[in-house]
Short mmCIF file of C-alpha atoms and ligand atoms in Angstrom, two decimals:
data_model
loop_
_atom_site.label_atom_id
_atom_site.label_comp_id
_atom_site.label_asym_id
_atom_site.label_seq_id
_atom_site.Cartn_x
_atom_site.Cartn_y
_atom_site.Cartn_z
CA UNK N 23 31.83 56.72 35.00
CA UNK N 24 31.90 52.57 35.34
CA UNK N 25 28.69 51.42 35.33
CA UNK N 26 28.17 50.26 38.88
CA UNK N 27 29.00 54.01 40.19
CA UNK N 28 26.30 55.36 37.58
CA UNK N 29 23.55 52.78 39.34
CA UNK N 30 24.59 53.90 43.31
CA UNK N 31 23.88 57.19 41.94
CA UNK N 32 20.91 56.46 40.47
CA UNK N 33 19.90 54.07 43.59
CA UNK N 34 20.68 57.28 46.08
CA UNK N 35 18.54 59.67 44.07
CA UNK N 36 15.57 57.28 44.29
CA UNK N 37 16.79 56.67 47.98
CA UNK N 38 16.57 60.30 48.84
CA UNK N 39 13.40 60.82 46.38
CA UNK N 40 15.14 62.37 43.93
CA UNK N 41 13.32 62.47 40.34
CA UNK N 42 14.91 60.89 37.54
CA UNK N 43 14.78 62.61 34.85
CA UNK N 44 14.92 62.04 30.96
CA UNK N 45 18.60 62.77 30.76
CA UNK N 46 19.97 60.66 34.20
CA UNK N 47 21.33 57.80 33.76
CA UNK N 48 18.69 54.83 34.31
CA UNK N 49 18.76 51.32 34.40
CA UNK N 50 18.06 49.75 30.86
CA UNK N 51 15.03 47.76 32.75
CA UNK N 52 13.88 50.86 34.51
CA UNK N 53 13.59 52.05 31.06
CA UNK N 54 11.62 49.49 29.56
CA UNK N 55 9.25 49.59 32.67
CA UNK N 56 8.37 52.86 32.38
CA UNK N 57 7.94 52.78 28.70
CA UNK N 58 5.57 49.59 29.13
CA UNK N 59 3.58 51.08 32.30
CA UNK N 60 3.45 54.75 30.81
CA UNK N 61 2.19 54.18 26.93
CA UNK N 62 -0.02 51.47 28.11
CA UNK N 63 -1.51 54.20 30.82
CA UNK N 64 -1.71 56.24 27.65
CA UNK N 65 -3.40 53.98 25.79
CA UNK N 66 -5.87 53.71 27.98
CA UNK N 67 -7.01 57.44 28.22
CA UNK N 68 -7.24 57.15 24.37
CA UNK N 69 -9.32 54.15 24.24
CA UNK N 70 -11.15 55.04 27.30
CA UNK N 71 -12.69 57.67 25.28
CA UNK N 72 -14.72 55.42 23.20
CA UNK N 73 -17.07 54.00 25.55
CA UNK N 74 -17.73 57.71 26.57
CA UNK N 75 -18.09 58.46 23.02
CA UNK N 76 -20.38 55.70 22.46
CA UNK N 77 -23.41 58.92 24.45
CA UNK N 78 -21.81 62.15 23.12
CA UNK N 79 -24.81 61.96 20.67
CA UNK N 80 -27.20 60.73 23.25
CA UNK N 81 -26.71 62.58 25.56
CA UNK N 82 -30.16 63.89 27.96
CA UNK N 83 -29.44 67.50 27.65
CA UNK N 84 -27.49 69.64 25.90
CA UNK N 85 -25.66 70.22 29.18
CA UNK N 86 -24.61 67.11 29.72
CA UNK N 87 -23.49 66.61 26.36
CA UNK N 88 -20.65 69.52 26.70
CA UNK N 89 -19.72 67.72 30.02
CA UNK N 90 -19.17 64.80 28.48
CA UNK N 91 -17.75 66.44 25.39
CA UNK N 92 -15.23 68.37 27.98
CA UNK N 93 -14.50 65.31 29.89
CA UNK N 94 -13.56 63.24 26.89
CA UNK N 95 -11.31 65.94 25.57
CA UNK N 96 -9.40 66.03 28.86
CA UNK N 97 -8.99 62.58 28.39
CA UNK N 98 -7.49 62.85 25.27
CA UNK N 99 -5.02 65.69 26.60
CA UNK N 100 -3.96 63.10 29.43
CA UNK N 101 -3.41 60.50 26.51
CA UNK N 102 -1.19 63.50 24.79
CA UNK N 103 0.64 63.94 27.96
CA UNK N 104 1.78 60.13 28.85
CA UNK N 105 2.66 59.90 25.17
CA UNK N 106 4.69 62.68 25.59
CA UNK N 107 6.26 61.21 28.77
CA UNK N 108 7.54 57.86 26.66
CA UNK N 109 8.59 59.63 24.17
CA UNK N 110 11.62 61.14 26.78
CA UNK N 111 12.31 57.80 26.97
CA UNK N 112 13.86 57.47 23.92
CA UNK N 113 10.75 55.62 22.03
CA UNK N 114 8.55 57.46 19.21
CA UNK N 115 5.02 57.99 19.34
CA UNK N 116 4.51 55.51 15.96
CA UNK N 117 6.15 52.72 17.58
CA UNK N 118 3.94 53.01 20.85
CA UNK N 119 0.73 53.42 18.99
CA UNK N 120 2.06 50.76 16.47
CA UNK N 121 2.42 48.29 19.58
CA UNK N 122 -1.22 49.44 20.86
CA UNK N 123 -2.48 48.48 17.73
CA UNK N 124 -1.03 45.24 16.75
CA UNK N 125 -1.95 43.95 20.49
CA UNK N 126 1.44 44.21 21.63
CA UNK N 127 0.78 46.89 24.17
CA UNK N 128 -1.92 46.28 26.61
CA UNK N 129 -4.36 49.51 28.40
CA UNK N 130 -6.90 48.82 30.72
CA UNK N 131 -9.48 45.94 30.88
CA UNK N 132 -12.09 48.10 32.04
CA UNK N 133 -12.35 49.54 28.67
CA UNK N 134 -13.32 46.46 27.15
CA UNK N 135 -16.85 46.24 28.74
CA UNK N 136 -20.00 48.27 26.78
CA UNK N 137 -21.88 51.44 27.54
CA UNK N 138 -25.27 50.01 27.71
CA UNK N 139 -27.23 52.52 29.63
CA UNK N 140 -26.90 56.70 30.21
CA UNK N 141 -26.34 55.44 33.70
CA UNK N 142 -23.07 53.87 32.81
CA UNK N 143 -21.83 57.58 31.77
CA UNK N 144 -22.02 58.20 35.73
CA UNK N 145 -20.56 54.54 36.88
CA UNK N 146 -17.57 55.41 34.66
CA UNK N 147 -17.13 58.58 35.76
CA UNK N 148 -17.54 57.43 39.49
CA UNK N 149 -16.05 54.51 39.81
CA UNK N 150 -13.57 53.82 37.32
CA UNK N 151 -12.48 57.75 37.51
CA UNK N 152 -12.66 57.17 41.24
CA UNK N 153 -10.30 54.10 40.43
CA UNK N 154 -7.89 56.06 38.46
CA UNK N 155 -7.60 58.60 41.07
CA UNK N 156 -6.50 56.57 43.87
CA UNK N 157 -4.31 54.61 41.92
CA UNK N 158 -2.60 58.27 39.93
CA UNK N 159 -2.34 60.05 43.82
CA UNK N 160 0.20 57.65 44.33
CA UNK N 161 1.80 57.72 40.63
CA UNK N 162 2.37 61.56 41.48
CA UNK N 163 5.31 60.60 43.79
CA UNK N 164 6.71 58.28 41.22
CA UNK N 165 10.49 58.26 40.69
CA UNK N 166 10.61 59.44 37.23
CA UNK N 167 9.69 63.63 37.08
CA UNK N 168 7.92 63.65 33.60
CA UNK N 169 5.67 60.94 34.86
CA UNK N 170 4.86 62.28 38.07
CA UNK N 171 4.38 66.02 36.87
CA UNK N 172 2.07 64.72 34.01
CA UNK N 173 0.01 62.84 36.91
CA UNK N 174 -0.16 66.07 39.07
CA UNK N 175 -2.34 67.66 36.69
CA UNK N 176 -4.64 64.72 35.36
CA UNK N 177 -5.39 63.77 39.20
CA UNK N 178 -6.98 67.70 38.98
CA UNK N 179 -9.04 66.90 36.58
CA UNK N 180 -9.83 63.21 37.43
CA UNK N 181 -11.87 64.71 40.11
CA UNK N 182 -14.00 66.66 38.56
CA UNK N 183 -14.32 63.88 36.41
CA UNK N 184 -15.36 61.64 39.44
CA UNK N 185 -17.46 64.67 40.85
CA UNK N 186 -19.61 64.61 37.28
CA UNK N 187 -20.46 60.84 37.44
CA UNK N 188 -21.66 60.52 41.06
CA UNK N 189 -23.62 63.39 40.27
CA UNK N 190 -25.22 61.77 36.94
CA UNK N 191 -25.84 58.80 39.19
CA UNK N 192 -27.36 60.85 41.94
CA UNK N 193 -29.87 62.83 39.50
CA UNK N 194 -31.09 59.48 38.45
CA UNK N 195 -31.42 57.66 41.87
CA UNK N 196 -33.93 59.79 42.88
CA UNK N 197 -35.38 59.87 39.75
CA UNK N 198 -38.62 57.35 38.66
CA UNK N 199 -38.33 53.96 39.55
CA UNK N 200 -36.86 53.31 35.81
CA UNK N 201 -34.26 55.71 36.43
CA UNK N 202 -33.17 53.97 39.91
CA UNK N 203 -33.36 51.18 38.26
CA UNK N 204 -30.96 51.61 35.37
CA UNK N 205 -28.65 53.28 38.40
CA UNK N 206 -28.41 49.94 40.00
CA UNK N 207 -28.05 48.49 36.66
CA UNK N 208 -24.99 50.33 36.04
CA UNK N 209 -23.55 49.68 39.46
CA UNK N 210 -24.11 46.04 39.09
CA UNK N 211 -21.93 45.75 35.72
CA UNK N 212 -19.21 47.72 36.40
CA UNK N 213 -18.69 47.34 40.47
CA UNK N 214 -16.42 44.16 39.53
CA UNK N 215 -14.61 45.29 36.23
CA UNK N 216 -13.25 48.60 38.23
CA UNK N 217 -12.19 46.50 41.19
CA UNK N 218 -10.07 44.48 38.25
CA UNK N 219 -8.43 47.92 37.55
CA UNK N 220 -6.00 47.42 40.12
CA UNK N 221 -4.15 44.56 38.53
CA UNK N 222 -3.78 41.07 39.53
CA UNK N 223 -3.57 39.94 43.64
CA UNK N 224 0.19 40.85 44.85
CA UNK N 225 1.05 37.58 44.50
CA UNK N 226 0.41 37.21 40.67
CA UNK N 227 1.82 40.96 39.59
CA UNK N 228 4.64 40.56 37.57
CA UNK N 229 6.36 44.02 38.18
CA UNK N 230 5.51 44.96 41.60
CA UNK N 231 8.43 44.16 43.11
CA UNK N 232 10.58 45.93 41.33
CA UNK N 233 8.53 48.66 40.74
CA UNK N 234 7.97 49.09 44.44
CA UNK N 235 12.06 48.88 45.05
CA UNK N 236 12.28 51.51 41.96
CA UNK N 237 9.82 53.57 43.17
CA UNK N 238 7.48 53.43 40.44
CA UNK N 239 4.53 51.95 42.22
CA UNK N 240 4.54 53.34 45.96
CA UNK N 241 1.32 51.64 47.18
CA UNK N 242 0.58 47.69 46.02
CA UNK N 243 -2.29 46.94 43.59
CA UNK N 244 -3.90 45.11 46.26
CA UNK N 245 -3.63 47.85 49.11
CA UNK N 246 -5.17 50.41 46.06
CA UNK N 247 -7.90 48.00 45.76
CA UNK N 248 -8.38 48.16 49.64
CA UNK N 249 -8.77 51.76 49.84
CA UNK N 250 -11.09 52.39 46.82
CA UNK N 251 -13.41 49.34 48.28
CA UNK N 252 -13.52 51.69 51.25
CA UNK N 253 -14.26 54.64 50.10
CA UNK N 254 -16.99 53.81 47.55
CA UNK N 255 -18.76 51.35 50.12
CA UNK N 256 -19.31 54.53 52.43
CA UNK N 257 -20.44 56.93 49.48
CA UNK N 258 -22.75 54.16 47.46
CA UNK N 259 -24.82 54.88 50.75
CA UNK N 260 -25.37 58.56 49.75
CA UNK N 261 -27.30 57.30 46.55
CA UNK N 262 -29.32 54.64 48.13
CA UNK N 263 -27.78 51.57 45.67
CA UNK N 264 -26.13 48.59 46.63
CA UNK N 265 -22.70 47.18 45.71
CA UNK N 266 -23.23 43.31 44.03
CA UNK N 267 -21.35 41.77 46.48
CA UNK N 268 -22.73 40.33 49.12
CA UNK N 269 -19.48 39.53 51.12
CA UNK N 270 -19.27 42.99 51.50
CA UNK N 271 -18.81 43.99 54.96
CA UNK N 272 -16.99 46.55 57.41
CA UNK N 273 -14.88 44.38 59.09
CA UNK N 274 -14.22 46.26 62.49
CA UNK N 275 -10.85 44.26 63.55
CA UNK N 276 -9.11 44.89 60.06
CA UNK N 277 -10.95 48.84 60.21
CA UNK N 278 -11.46 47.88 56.66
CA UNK N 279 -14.05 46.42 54.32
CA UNK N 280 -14.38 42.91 53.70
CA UNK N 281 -14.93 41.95 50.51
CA UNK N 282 -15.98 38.19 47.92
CA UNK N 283 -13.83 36.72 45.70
CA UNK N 284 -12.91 38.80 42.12
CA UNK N 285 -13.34 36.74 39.22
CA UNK N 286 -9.62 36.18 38.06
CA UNK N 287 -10.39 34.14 34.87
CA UNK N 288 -12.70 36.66 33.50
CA UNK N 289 -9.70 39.40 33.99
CA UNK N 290 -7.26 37.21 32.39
CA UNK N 291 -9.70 37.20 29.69
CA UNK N 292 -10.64 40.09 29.05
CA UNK N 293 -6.71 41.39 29.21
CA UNK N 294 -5.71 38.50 26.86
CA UNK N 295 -8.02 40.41 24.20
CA UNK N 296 -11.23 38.49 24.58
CA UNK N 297 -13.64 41.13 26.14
CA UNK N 298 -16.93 41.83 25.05
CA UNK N 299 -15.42 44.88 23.54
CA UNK N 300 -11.71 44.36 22.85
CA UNK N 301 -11.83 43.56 19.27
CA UNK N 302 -14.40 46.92 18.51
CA UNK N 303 -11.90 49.04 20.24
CA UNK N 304 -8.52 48.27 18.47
CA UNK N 305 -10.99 48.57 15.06
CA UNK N 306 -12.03 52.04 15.96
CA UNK N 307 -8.27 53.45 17.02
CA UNK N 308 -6.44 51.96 13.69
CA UNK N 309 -9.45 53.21 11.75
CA UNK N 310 -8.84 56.56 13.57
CA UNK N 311 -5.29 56.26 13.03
CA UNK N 312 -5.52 55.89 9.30
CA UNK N 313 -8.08 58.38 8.40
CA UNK N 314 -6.10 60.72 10.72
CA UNK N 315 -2.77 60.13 8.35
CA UNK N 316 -3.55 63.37 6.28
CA UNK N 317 -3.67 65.29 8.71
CA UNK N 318 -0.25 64.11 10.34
CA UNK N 319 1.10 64.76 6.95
CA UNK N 320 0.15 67.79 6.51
CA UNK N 321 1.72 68.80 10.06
CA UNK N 322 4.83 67.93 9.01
CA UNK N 323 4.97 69.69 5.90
CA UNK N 324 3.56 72.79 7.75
CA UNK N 325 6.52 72.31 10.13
CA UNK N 326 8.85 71.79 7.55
CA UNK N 327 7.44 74.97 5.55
CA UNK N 328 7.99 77.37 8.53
CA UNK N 329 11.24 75.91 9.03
CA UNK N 330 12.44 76.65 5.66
CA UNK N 331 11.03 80.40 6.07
CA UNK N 332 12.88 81.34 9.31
CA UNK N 333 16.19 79.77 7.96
CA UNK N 334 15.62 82.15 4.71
CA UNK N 335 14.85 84.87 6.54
CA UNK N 336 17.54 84.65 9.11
CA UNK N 337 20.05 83.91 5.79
CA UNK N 338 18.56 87.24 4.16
CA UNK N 339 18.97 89.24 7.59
N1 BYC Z 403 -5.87 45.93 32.50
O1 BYC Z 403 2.58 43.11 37.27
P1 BYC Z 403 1.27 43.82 37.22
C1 BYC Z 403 -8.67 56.53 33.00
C2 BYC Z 403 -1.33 43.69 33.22
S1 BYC Z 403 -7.39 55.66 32.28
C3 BYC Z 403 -5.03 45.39 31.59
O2 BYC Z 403 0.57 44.04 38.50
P2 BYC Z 403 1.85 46.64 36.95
C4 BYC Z 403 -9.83 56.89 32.21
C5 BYC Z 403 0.00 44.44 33.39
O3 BYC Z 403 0.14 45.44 32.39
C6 BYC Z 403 -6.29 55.33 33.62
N2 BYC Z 403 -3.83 44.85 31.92
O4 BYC Z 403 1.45 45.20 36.41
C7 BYC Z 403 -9.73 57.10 30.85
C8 BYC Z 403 0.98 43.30 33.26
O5 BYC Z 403 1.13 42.92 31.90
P3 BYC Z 403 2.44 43.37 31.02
C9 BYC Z 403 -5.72 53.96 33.60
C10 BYC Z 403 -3.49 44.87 33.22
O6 BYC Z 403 2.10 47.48 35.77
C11 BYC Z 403 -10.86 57.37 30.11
C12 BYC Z 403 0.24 42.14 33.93
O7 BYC Z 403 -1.13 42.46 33.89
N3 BYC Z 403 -4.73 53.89 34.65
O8 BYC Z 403 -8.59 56.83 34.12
O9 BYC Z 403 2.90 46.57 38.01
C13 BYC Z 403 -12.11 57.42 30.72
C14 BYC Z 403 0.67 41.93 35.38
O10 BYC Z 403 0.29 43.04 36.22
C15 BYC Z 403 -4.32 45.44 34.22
C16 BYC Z 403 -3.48 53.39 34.48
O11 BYC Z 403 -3.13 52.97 33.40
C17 BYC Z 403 -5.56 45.97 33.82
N4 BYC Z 403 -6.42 46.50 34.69
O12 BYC Z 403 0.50 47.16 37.69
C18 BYC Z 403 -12.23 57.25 32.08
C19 BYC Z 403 -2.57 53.45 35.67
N5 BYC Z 403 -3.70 45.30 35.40
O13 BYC Z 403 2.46 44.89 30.97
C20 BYC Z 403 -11.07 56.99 32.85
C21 BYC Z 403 -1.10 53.19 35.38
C22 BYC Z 403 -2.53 44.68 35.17
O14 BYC Z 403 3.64 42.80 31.70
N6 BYC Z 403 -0.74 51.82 35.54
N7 BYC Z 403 -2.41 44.41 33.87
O15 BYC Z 403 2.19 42.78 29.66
C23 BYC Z 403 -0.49 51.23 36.72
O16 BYC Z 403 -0.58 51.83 37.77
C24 BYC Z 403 -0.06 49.78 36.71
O17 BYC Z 403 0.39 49.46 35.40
C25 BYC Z 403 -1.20 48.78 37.14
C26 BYC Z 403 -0.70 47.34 36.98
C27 BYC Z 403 -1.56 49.02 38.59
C28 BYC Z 403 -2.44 48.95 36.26
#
């Protein structure tokens, strides 16, 4: 088929909200997209574990510690499921993680801040699992099936996730005044890096446009930001804190919340690899990555080994 039939067809299934799947013909670009927006979402369930890691051993109870133990494992399943989804894209799994680790690849600045505090266990789970969410409800109606299937499933557990931080941050504002006081603490540090989760203003993202036409992204990274904005200024009531802004207002005309100005050069920085933490967390996932190579070898010669037996056996049969 010429090439300009093969892209109506492909422009009528997204028109009629069709998936694309692994085998349709696709736009080279859509391609690339994808493979960008879907191994860096990966990457950032994998390095999103280490700041959680950072109080597996610190936990305050041995309950909490198999929560958190649970909840960074299901992070690491997501990770194993967007991986998956490049990879029926035509790209490996080395050459994604290869482009995570030589700074190629980007995941998400939020990772890039520290875990000072127990309290920051339950701001991360709250609001940048809260942030997740409403940005992956909208990724499960995205045009390509693998992605939005994988999505259907994390969003599950993304809310238990979210569930397990407000409650962590609950628990400790009504605690002692040290314990309310490490609460606000939290919510203080990492109130502005979630809002930065969202991505640049409309005006400065790259991809939107596309992605919007493509239906990749249904909702705008600005009109994500909107909606989270709203929903955690009603709940931060529930626990008695305060958001650090102090432009932060319901703003009855707009039936939405007004908000002050995001600090754009500090995002910028932080994505161009000069976080606090940026340089710590590409350290710990090659180190990872290289103590894990035994074990990837020894995979494959497992595989290979069983492979070998069934042909003998079916030869022999
Ligand atoms: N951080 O054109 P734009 C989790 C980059 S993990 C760093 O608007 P797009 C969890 C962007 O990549 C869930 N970089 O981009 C895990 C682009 O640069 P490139 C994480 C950012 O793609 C463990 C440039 O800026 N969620 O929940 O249209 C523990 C221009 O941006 C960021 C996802 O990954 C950022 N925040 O829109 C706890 C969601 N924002 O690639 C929790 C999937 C932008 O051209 N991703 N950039 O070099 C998306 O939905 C979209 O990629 C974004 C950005 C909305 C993030």
């Amino acid at each position: 088929m010429p090439v300009h039939d093969l892209e109506k067809t492909f422009l009528d299934k997204i028109e009629r909200e069709v998936k694309i799947e692994p085998r349709d013909w696709m736009p080279d670009a859509y391609r690339k997209n994808l493979i960008r927006q879907i191994s860096q979402h990966a990457h950032s369930e994998i390095v999103g574990m280490l700041p959680e890691g950072n109080w597996i051993t610190r936990a305050p109870s041995l309950k909490r510690k198999a929560i958190l133990i649970a909840k960074a494992q299901d992070e690491a399943g997501h990770g194993l499921y967007l991986y998956s989804a490049t990879e029926t894209l035509g790209t490996s799994r080395e050459e994604t993680i290869n482009d995570l680790h030589s700074g190629k690849a980007k995941y998400s600045s939020i990772f890039n801040y520290p875990t000072l505090s127990w309290a920051d266990i339950g701001a991360i789970g709250w609001l940048v699992d809260g942030a997740a969410i409403i940005n992956q409800v909208m990724l499960c109606r995205t045009s390509y099936g693998p992605y939005a299937r994988a999505m259907v499933r994390i969003c599950r557990e993304e809310s238990f996730h979210q569930r397990q931080g407000f409650e962590i941050l609950l628990v400790l504002s009504r605690g002692s005044a040290e314990q309310k006081a490490m609460c606000q603490d939290a919510l203080n540090r990492w109130w502005w890096p979630s809002l930065m989760m969202f991505g640049p203003r409309d005006s400065d993202s790259t991809h939107s446009d596309q992605s919007m036409k493509w239906k990749i992204k249904r909702m705008s990274n600005d009109e994500l930001r909107q909606k989270f904005i709203d929903m955690i200024a009603e709940q931060v009531k529930v626990l008695g804190m305060t958001l650090p802004d102090p432009d932060l207002k319901w703003n009855e005309e707009r039936k939405h919340y007004d908000f002050g100005a995001i600090d754009w050069a500090e995002f910028w920085n932080v994505v161009k690899g000069n976080g606090p933490c940026n340089k710590q967390r590409i350290e710990a996932r090659t180190k990872a990555w290289d103590e894990g190579a035994w074990v990837r070898e020894a995979a494959v010669a497992y595989a290979e080994k069983r492979k070998e037996k069934s042909k003998s056996a079916l030869e022999a049969a």
